[in-house]
Amino acid sequence: MSEQVPPSSVPELGDREREGTIELLGVIAYGSISGFTRMAADSEMARDLVLKRALARMAVREFQSHEQLCDHIVALGGDPVAAMAPFEDAFEAYHARTRPRDLLEGMVKAYIGDGIARDFFVEISRYVDPAARAVIEQTGGLQADRDTIVTAVRRGIRQDPRRGGPLALWGRRLMGEALTQGQVVAAQREALSELVLGLSHDRPGATLEEVGELMQRLTDRHQQRMARLGMSA
């Protein structure tokens, strides 16, 4: 694993807040290991060496993020495998419904899906303790690698303009599936919901208005990513 979190940097949390924080770190950790395996598989399909390297680096970064998240779970007294286990079915159901048919769809999924997940978890990290927030904010790939994927997708559409419309539908489907699955996970995990709503600690939680604003920000960023790919959201 990566370098362990120093005990002095891990705050004392109440039992319920600790449970909710471990649940949040567990869901992100499972997303990271899942992203690693899929991006590594995508890199195997790439014939362009620049693209292959970018996808491989993204996969490596996902695994590094996974290790950092697991280290913090351990620092909080949790078991990373146990923390991730409740989210396996939800993630695998999402991936089963959004299985790419080729590398181009895989790249769109890597760019759109990774972006949605990162946006969501960084938003949620506003409601956790600063130490966990710092770990969550460090996750995610490098902008240069995301730019390489954007360039490759746009090039693929230029080479075959017929792909543009179906890929735009694919991007919208990824957004819908990700938000639906995220809501299902949040509803099923009581400690996680309490953490976000501020019921397990003395920091302000999210109000219904703030949840609505959060969803709007996620939608706006998704539209920006789609536009970068040359697609309509």
PDB file of C-alpha atoms in Angstrom:
ATOM      1  CA  MET A   1       0.000   0.000   0.000  1.00  0.00           C
ATOM      2  CA  SER A   2       0.967   3.666  -0.148  1.00  0.00           C
ATOM      3  CA  GLU A   3       2.478   5.503   2.795  1.00  0.00           C
ATOM      4  CA  GLN A   4       0.293   5.104   5.868  1.00  0.00           C
ATOM      5  CA  VAL A   5      -1.655   8.105   7.179  1.00  0.00           C
ATOM      6  CA  PRO A   6       0.094   9.360  10.348  1.00  0.00           C
ATOM      7  CA  PRO A   7      -2.114   8.692  13.388  1.00  0.00           C
ATOM      8  CA  SER A   8      -1.808  12.353  14.444  1.00  0.00           C
ATOM      9  CA  SER A   9      -3.526  13.429  11.195  1.00  0.00           C
ATOM     10  CA  VAL A  10      -6.590  11.242  11.786  1.00  0.00           C
ATOM     11  CA  PRO A  11      -9.201  13.050  13.888  1.00  0.00           C
ATOM     12  CA  GLU A  12     -11.231  11.491  16.661  1.00  0.00           C
ATOM     13  CA  LEU A  13     -14.696  10.836  15.254  1.00  0.00           C
ATOM     14  CA  GLY A  14     -17.877   9.683  16.902  1.00  0.00           C
ATOM     15  CA  ASP A  15     -18.863   6.096  16.155  1.00  0.00           C
ATOM     16  CA  ARG A  16     -21.629   7.040  13.707  1.00  0.00           C
ATOM     17  CA  GLU A  17     -19.533   9.633  11.863  1.00  0.00           C
ATOM     18  CA  ARG A  18     -16.653   7.167  11.682  1.00  0.00           C
ATOM     19  CA  GLU A  19     -18.983   4.539  10.213  1.00  0.00           C
ATOM     20  CA  GLY A  20     -20.326   6.947   7.623  1.00  0.00           C
ATOM     21  CA  THR A  21     -16.844   8.138   6.679  1.00  0.00           C
ATOM     22  CA  ILE A  22     -15.619   4.572   6.222  1.00  0.00           C
ATOM     23  CA  GLU A  23     -18.669   3.850   4.044  1.00  0.00           C
ATOM     24  CA  LEU A  24     -17.895   6.875   1.869  1.00  0.00           C
ATOM     25  CA  LEU A  25     -14.233   5.919   1.546  1.00  0.00           C
ATOM     26  CA  GLY A  26     -15.287   2.325   0.827  1.00  0.00           C
ATOM     27  CA  VAL A  27     -17.533   3.261  -2.081  1.00  0.00           C
ATOM     28  CA  ILE A  28     -14.849   5.497  -3.598  1.00  0.00           C
ATOM     29  CA  ALA A  29     -12.197   2.806  -3.066  1.00  0.00           C
ATOM     30  CA  TYR A  30     -14.312   0.218  -4.882  1.00  0.00           C
ATOM     31  CA  GLY A  31     -14.889   2.688  -7.700  1.00  0.00           C
ATOM     32  CA  SER A  32     -11.140   3.226  -7.971  1.00  0.00           C
ATOM     33  CA  ILE A  33     -10.214  -0.454  -8.161  1.00  0.00           C
ATOM     34  CA  SER A  34     -13.026  -1.024 -10.643  1.00  0.00           C
ATOM     35  CA  GLY A  35     -11.837   1.915 -12.733  1.00  0.00           C
ATOM     36  CA  PHE A  36      -8.291   0.576 -12.651  1.00  0.00           C
ATOM     37  CA  THR A  37      -9.228  -2.799 -14.139  1.00  0.00           C
ATOM     38  CA  ARG A  38     -11.379  -1.277 -16.879  1.00  0.00           C
ATOM     39  CA  MET A  39      -8.900   1.407 -17.915  1.00  0.00           C
ATOM     40  CA  ALA A  40      -6.116  -1.170 -17.986  1.00  0.00           C
ATOM     41  CA  ALA A  41      -8.274  -3.283 -20.316  1.00  0.00           C
ATOM     42  CA  ASP A  42      -8.923  -0.244 -22.521  1.00  0.00           C
ATOM     43  CA  SER A  43      -5.190   0.435 -22.754  1.00  0.00           C
ATOM     44  CA  GLU A  44      -4.726  -3.101 -24.081  1.00  0.00           C
ATOM     45  CA  MET A  45      -7.089  -2.304 -26.990  1.00  0.00           C
ATOM     46  CA  ALA A  46      -5.365   0.965 -27.935  1.00  0.00           C
ATOM     47  CA  ARG A  47      -2.975   0.795 -30.891  1.00  0.00           C
ATOM     48  CA  ASP A  48      -1.913   4.439 -30.701  1.00  0.00           C
ATOM     49  CA  LEU A  49       1.001   4.553 -28.243  1.00  0.00           C
ATOM     50  CA  VAL A  50       0.185   8.048 -26.971  1.00  0.00           C
ATOM     51  CA  LEU A  51      -3.354   6.937 -26.156  1.00  0.00           C
ATOM     52  CA  LYS A  52      -2.153   3.611 -24.725  1.00  0.00           C
ATOM     53  CA  ARG A  53       0.196   5.455 -22.349  1.00  0.00           C
ATOM     54  CA  ALA A  54      -2.522   7.898 -21.289  1.00  0.00           C
ATOM     55  CA  LEU A  55      -4.983   5.111 -20.491  1.00  0.00           C
ATOM     56  CA  ALA A  56      -2.289   3.144 -18.663  1.00  0.00           C
ATOM     57  CA  ARG A  57      -1.364   6.190 -16.575  1.00  0.00           C
ATOM     58  CA  MET A  58      -5.022   6.746 -15.723  1.00  0.00           C
ATOM     59  CA  ALA A  59      -5.261   3.120 -14.620  1.00  0.00           C
ATOM     60  CA  VAL A  60      -2.155   3.476 -12.449  1.00  0.00           C
ATOM     61  CA  ARG A  61      -3.517   6.668 -10.909  1.00  0.00           C
ATOM     62  CA  GLU A  62      -6.787   4.895 -10.107  1.00  0.00           C
ATOM     63  CA  PHE A  63      -4.869   2.174  -8.270  1.00  0.00           C
ATOM     64  CA  GLN A  64      -2.771   4.710  -6.390  1.00  0.00           C
ATOM     65  CA  SER A  65      -5.976   6.461  -5.322  1.00  0.00           C
ATOM     66  CA  HIS A  66      -7.390   3.111  -4.249  1.00  0.00           C
ATOM     67  CA  GLU A  67      -4.371   2.487  -2.031  1.00  0.00           C
ATOM     68  CA  GLN A  68      -4.588   5.948  -0.432  1.00  0.00           C
ATOM     69  CA  LEU A  69      -8.284   5.483   0.314  1.00  0.00           C
ATOM     70  CA  CYS A  70      -7.683   2.038   1.800  1.00  0.00           C
ATOM     71  CA  ASP A  71      -4.863   3.406   3.956  1.00  0.00           C
ATOM     72  CA  HIS A  72      -7.224   6.001   5.419  1.00  0.00           C
ATOM     73  CA  ILE A  73      -9.886   3.365   6.076  1.00  0.00           C
ATOM     74  CA  VAL A  74      -7.283   1.405   8.040  1.00  0.00           C
ATOM     75  CA  ALA A  75      -6.244   4.577   9.895  1.00  0.00           C
ATOM     76  CA  LEU A  76      -9.880   4.980  10.980  1.00  0.00           C
ATOM     77  CA  GLY A  77      -9.876   1.420  12.304  1.00  0.00           C
ATOM     78  CA  GLY A  78     -11.758  -0.110   9.396  1.00  0.00           C
ATOM     79  CA  ASP A  79     -11.151  -3.057   7.064  1.00  0.00           C
ATOM     80  CA  PRO A  80     -10.890  -1.914   3.409  1.00  0.00           C
ATOM     81  CA  VAL A  81     -12.339  -5.148   2.006  1.00  0.00           C
ATOM     82  CA  ALA A  82     -15.286  -5.046   4.395  1.00  0.00           C
ATOM     83  CA  ALA A  83     -15.794  -1.344   3.636  1.00  0.00           C
ATOM     84  CA  MET A  84     -15.934  -1.967  -0.126  1.00  0.00           C
ATOM     85  CA  ALA A  85     -18.015  -5.150  -0.093  1.00  0.00           C
ATOM     86  CA  PRO A  86     -21.485  -3.532   0.278  1.00  0.00           C
ATOM     87  CA  PHE A  87     -20.948  -1.562  -2.934  1.00  0.00           C
ATOM     88  CA  GLU A  88     -19.786  -4.369  -5.199  1.00  0.00           C
ATOM     89  CA  ASP A  89     -23.233  -5.259  -6.535  1.00  0.00           C
ATOM     90  CA  ALA A  90     -24.124  -1.636  -7.301  1.00  0.00           C
ATOM     91  CA  PHE A  91     -20.915  -0.995  -9.232  1.00  0.00           C
ATOM     92  CA  GLU A  92     -21.039  -4.271 -11.117  1.00  0.00           C
ATOM     93  CA  ALA A  93     -24.682  -3.624 -12.053  1.00  0.00           C
ATOM     94  CA  TYR A  94     -23.681  -0.198 -13.396  1.00  0.00           C
ATOM     95  CA  HIS A  95     -20.811  -1.665 -15.409  1.00  0.00           C
ATOM     96  CA  ALA A  96     -22.994  -4.497 -16.723  1.00  0.00           C
ATOM     97  CA  ARG A  97     -25.497  -1.949 -18.054  1.00  0.00           C
ATOM     98  CA  THR A  98     -22.795   0.278 -19.516  1.00  0.00           C
ATOM     99  CA  ARG A  99     -20.411  -2.216 -21.075  1.00  0.00           C
ATOM    100  CA  PRO A 100     -18.595  -0.527 -24.008  1.00  0.00           C
ATOM    101  CA  ARG A 101     -18.769  -2.257 -27.363  1.00  0.00           C
ATOM    102  CA  ASP A 102     -15.430  -0.916 -28.570  1.00  0.00           C
ATOM    103  CA  LEU A 103     -12.501   1.309 -27.610  1.00  0.00           C
ATOM    104  CA  LEU A 104     -14.263   4.526 -28.632  1.00  0.00           C
ATOM    105  CA  GLU A 105     -17.181   3.838 -26.296  1.00  0.00           C
ATOM    106  CA  GLY A 106     -14.684   2.768 -23.638  1.00  0.00           C
ATOM    107  CA  MET A 107     -12.853   6.088 -23.888  1.00  0.00           C
ATOM    108  CA  VAL A 108     -16.099   8.041 -23.607  1.00  0.00           C
ATOM    109  CA  LYS A 109     -16.998   5.981 -20.548  1.00  0.00           C
ATOM    110  CA  ALA A 110     -13.567   6.543 -18.995  1.00  0.00           C
ATOM    111  CA  TYR A 111     -13.813  10.294 -19.535  1.00  0.00           C
ATOM    112  CA  ILE A 112     -17.493  10.815 -18.718  1.00  0.00           C
ATOM    113  CA  GLY A 113     -17.844   8.138 -16.016  1.00  0.00           C
ATOM    114  CA  ASP A 114     -14.622   9.082 -14.223  1.00  0.00           C
ATOM    115  CA  GLY A 115     -15.598  12.742 -14.361  1.00  0.00           C
ATOM    116  CA  ILE A 116     -19.082  12.200 -12.932  1.00  0.00           C
ATOM    117  CA  ALA A 117     -17.756  10.034 -10.095  1.00  0.00           C
ATOM    118  CA  ARG A 118     -14.976  12.456  -9.191  1.00  0.00           C
ATOM    119  CA  ASP A 119     -17.324  15.457  -9.246  1.00  0.00           C
ATOM    120  CA  PHE A 120     -19.838  13.661  -7.041  1.00  0.00           C
ATOM    121  CA  PHE A 121     -17.378  12.465  -4.431  1.00  0.00           C
ATOM    122  CA  VAL A 122     -15.546  15.808  -4.219  1.00  0.00           C
ATOM    123  CA  GLU A 123     -18.918  17.483  -3.679  1.00  0.00           C
ATOM    124  CA  ILE A 124     -19.829  15.001  -0.942  1.00  0.00           C
ATOM    125  CA  SER A 125     -16.425  15.464   0.710  1.00  0.00           C
ATOM    126  CA  ARG A 126     -17.549  18.944   1.783  1.00  0.00           C
ATOM    127  CA  TYR A 127     -19.559  17.223   4.510  1.00  0.00           C
ATOM    128  CA  VAL A 128     -16.816  15.021   5.995  1.00  0.00           C
ATOM    129  CA  ASP A 129     -13.908  15.777   8.299  1.00  0.00           C
ATOM    130  CA  PRO A 130     -10.908  17.631   6.784  1.00  0.00           C
ATOM    131  CA  ALA A 131      -8.562  14.617   6.857  1.00  0.00           C
ATOM    132  CA  ALA A 132     -10.945  12.407   4.844  1.00  0.00           C
ATOM    133  CA  ARG A 133     -11.746  15.334   2.553  1.00  0.00           C
ATOM    134  CA  ALA A 134      -8.057  15.777   1.722  1.00  0.00           C
ATOM    135  CA  VAL A 135      -7.718  12.097   0.776  1.00  0.00           C
ATOM    136  CA  ILE A 136     -10.823  12.231  -1.437  1.00  0.00           C
ATOM    137  CA  GLU A 137      -9.716  15.428  -3.174  1.00  0.00           C
ATOM    138  CA  GLN A 138      -6.386  13.807  -4.102  1.00  0.00           C
ATOM    139  CA  THR A 139      -8.109  11.099  -6.155  1.00  0.00           C
ATOM    140  CA  GLY A 140      -8.465  11.382  -9.915  1.00  0.00           C
ATOM    141  CA  GLY A 141      -6.227  11.307 -12.968  1.00  0.00           C
ATOM    142  CA  LEU A 142      -4.067  13.935 -14.624  1.00  0.00           C
ATOM    143  CA  GLN A 143      -5.593  16.566 -16.885  1.00  0.00           C
ATOM    144  CA  ALA A 144      -3.077  15.790 -19.648  1.00  0.00           C
ATOM    145  CA  ASP A 145      -4.315  12.201 -19.865  1.00  0.00           C
ATOM    146  CA  ARG A 146      -7.941  13.325 -19.980  1.00  0.00           C
ATOM    147  CA  ASP A 147      -6.985  15.731 -22.768  1.00  0.00           C
ATOM    148  CA  THR A 148      -5.436  12.829 -24.712  1.00  0.00           C
ATOM    149  CA  ILE A 149      -8.711  10.882 -24.461  1.00  0.00           C
ATOM    150  CA  VAL A 150     -10.703  13.926 -25.613  1.00  0.00           C
ATOM    151  CA  THR A 151      -8.409  14.294 -28.634  1.00  0.00           C
ATOM    152  CA  ALA A 152      -8.728  10.580 -29.490  1.00  0.00           C
ATOM    153  CA  VAL A 153     -12.544  10.614 -29.254  1.00  0.00           C
ATOM    154  CA  ARG A 154     -12.855  13.741 -31.401  1.00  0.00           C
ATOM    155  CA  ARG A 155     -10.479  12.189 -33.941  1.00  0.00           C
ATOM    156  CA  GLY A 156     -12.573   9.012 -34.011  1.00  0.00           C
ATOM    157  CA  ILE A 157     -15.730  11.012 -34.721  1.00  0.00           C
ATOM    158  CA  ARG A 158     -13.999  12.976 -37.496  1.00  0.00           C
ATOM    159  CA  GLN A 159     -12.898   9.731 -39.092  1.00  0.00           C
ATOM    160  CA  ASP A 160     -16.440   8.316 -38.906  1.00  0.00           C
ATOM    161  CA  PRO A 161     -19.021  11.111 -38.399  1.00  0.00           C
ATOM    162  CA  ARG A 162     -21.781   8.488 -38.087  1.00  0.00           C
ATOM    163  CA  ARG A 163     -20.439   7.683 -34.626  1.00  0.00           C
ATOM    164  CA  GLY A 164     -21.184  11.167 -33.251  1.00  0.00           C
ATOM    165  CA  GLY A 165     -24.923  10.733 -32.617  1.00  0.00           C
ATOM    166  CA  PRO A 166     -24.743   7.282 -30.990  1.00  0.00           C
ATOM    167  CA  LEU A 167     -21.800   8.368 -28.817  1.00  0.00           C
ATOM    168  CA  ALA A 168     -23.763  11.421 -27.619  1.00  0.00           C
ATOM    169  CA  LEU A 169     -26.611   9.099 -26.612  1.00  0.00           C
ATOM    170  CA  TRP A 170     -24.048   6.878 -24.901  1.00  0.00           C
ATOM    171  CA  GLY A 171     -22.706   9.831 -22.912  1.00  0.00           C
ATOM    172  CA  ARG A 172     -26.206  10.828 -21.781  1.00  0.00           C
ATOM    173  CA  ARG A 173     -26.921   7.241 -20.791  1.00  0.00           C
ATOM    174  CA  LEU A 174     -23.741   7.102 -18.691  1.00  0.00           C
ATOM    175  CA  MET A 175     -24.830  10.212 -16.816  1.00  0.00           C
ATOM    176  CA  GLY A 176     -28.302   8.833 -16.117  1.00  0.00           C
ATOM    177  CA  GLU A 177     -27.037   5.438 -14.995  1.00  0.00           C
ATOM    178  CA  ALA A 178     -24.387   6.959 -12.725  1.00  0.00           C
ATOM    179  CA  LEU A 179     -26.817   9.302 -10.982  1.00  0.00           C
ATOM    180  CA  THR A 180     -29.409   6.564 -10.549  1.00  0.00           C
ATOM    181  CA  GLN A 181     -26.883   4.169  -9.047  1.00  0.00           C
ATOM    182  CA  GLY A 182     -25.489   6.878  -6.775  1.00  0.00           C
ATOM    183  CA  GLN A 183     -28.945   7.607  -5.387  1.00  0.00           C
ATOM    184  CA  VAL A 184     -29.567   3.893  -4.786  1.00  0.00           C
ATOM    185  CA  VAL A 185     -26.300   3.520  -2.870  1.00  0.00           C
ATOM    186  CA  ALA A 186     -26.949   6.611  -0.740  1.00  0.00           C
ATOM    187  CA  ALA A 187     -30.460   5.446   0.130  1.00  0.00           C
ATOM    188  CA  GLN A 188     -29.263   1.991   1.166  1.00  0.00           C
ATOM    189  CA  ARG A 189     -26.428   3.139   3.448  1.00  0.00           C
ATOM    190  CA  GLU A 190     -27.933   4.840   6.491  1.00  0.00           C
ATOM    191  CA  ALA A 191     -24.653   5.946   8.074  1.00  0.00           C
ATOM    192  CA  LEU A 192     -23.517   7.495   4.791  1.00  0.00           C
ATOM    193  CA  SER A 193     -26.802   9.382   4.414  1.00  0.00           C
ATOM    194  CA  GLU A 194     -26.543  10.648   7.998  1.00  0.00           C
ATOM    195  CA  LEU A 195     -22.985  11.813   7.312  1.00  0.00           C
ATOM    196  CA  VAL A 196     -24.043  13.912   4.303  1.00  0.00           C
ATOM    197  CA  LEU A 197     -27.100  15.326   6.089  1.00  0.00           C
ATOM    198  CA  GLY A 198     -25.050  16.262   9.159  1.00  0.00           C
ATOM    199  CA  LEU A 199     -26.918  13.940  11.503  1.00  0.00           C
ATOM    200  CA  SER A 200     -23.798  12.145  12.764  1.00  0.00           C
ATOM    201  CA  HIS A 201     -21.548  15.130  13.548  1.00  0.00           C
ATOM    202  CA  ASP A 202     -21.634  18.785  14.547  1.00  0.00           C
ATOM    203  CA  ARG A 203     -20.680  20.219  11.126  1.00  0.00           C
ATOM    204  CA  PRO A 204     -23.463  21.563   8.896  1.00  0.00           C
ATOM    205  CA  GLY A 205     -24.911  18.935   6.586  1.00  0.00           C
ATOM    206  CA  ALA A 206     -26.524  19.299   3.181  1.00  0.00           C
ATOM    207  CA  THR A 207     -29.977  20.859   3.032  1.00  0.00           C
ATOM    208  CA  LEU A 208     -32.504  19.837   0.392  1.00  0.00           C
ATOM    209  CA  GLU A 209     -31.736  23.073  -1.452  1.00  0.00           C
ATOM    210  CA  GLU A 210     -28.017  22.313  -1.395  1.00  0.00           C
ATOM    211  CA  VAL A 211     -28.642  18.796  -2.702  1.00  0.00           C
ATOM    212  CA  GLY A 212     -30.545  20.315  -5.616  1.00  0.00           C
ATOM    213  CA  GLU A 213     -27.712  22.758  -6.277  1.00  0.00           C
ATOM    214  CA  LEU A 214     -25.205  19.883  -6.124  1.00  0.00           C
ATOM    215  CA  MET A 215     -27.152  17.950  -8.759  1.00  0.00           C
ATOM    216  CA  GLN A 216     -27.254  21.026 -10.975  1.00  0.00           C
ATOM    217  CA  ARG A 217     -23.484  21.459 -10.700  1.00  0.00           C
ATOM    218  CA  LEU A 218     -22.986  17.809 -11.653  1.00  0.00           C
ATOM    219  CA  THR A 219     -25.240  18.314 -14.684  1.00  0.00           C
ATOM    220  CA  ASP A 220     -23.430  21.500 -15.718  1.00  0.00           C
ATOM    221  CA  ARG A 221     -20.021  19.827 -15.549  1.00  0.00           C
ATOM    222  CA  HIS A 222     -21.310  16.852 -17.502  1.00  0.00           C
ATOM    223  CA  GLN A 223     -22.502  19.207 -20.236  1.00  0.00           C
ATOM    224  CA  GLN A 224     -19.069  20.834 -20.308  1.00  0.00           C
ATOM    225  CA  ARG A 225     -17.356  17.453 -20.713  1.00  0.00           C
ATOM    226  CA  MET A 226     -19.752  16.442 -23.464  1.00  0.00           C
ATOM    227  CA  ALA A 227     -19.074  19.728 -25.242  1.00  0.00           C
ATOM    228  CA  ARG A 228     -15.318  19.063 -25.045  1.00  0.00           C
ATOM    229  CA  LEU A 229     -15.955  15.766 -26.802  1.00  0.00           C
ATOM    230  CA  GLY A 230     -17.887  17.644 -29.484  1.00  0.00           C
ATOM    231  CA  MET A 231     -21.248  16.208 -28.390  1.00  0.00           C
ATOM    232  CA  SER A 232     -24.550  17.599 -27.205  1.00  0.00           C
ATOM    233  CA  ALA A 233     -25.594  16.664 -23.674  1.00  0.00           C
TER     234      ALA A 233
END
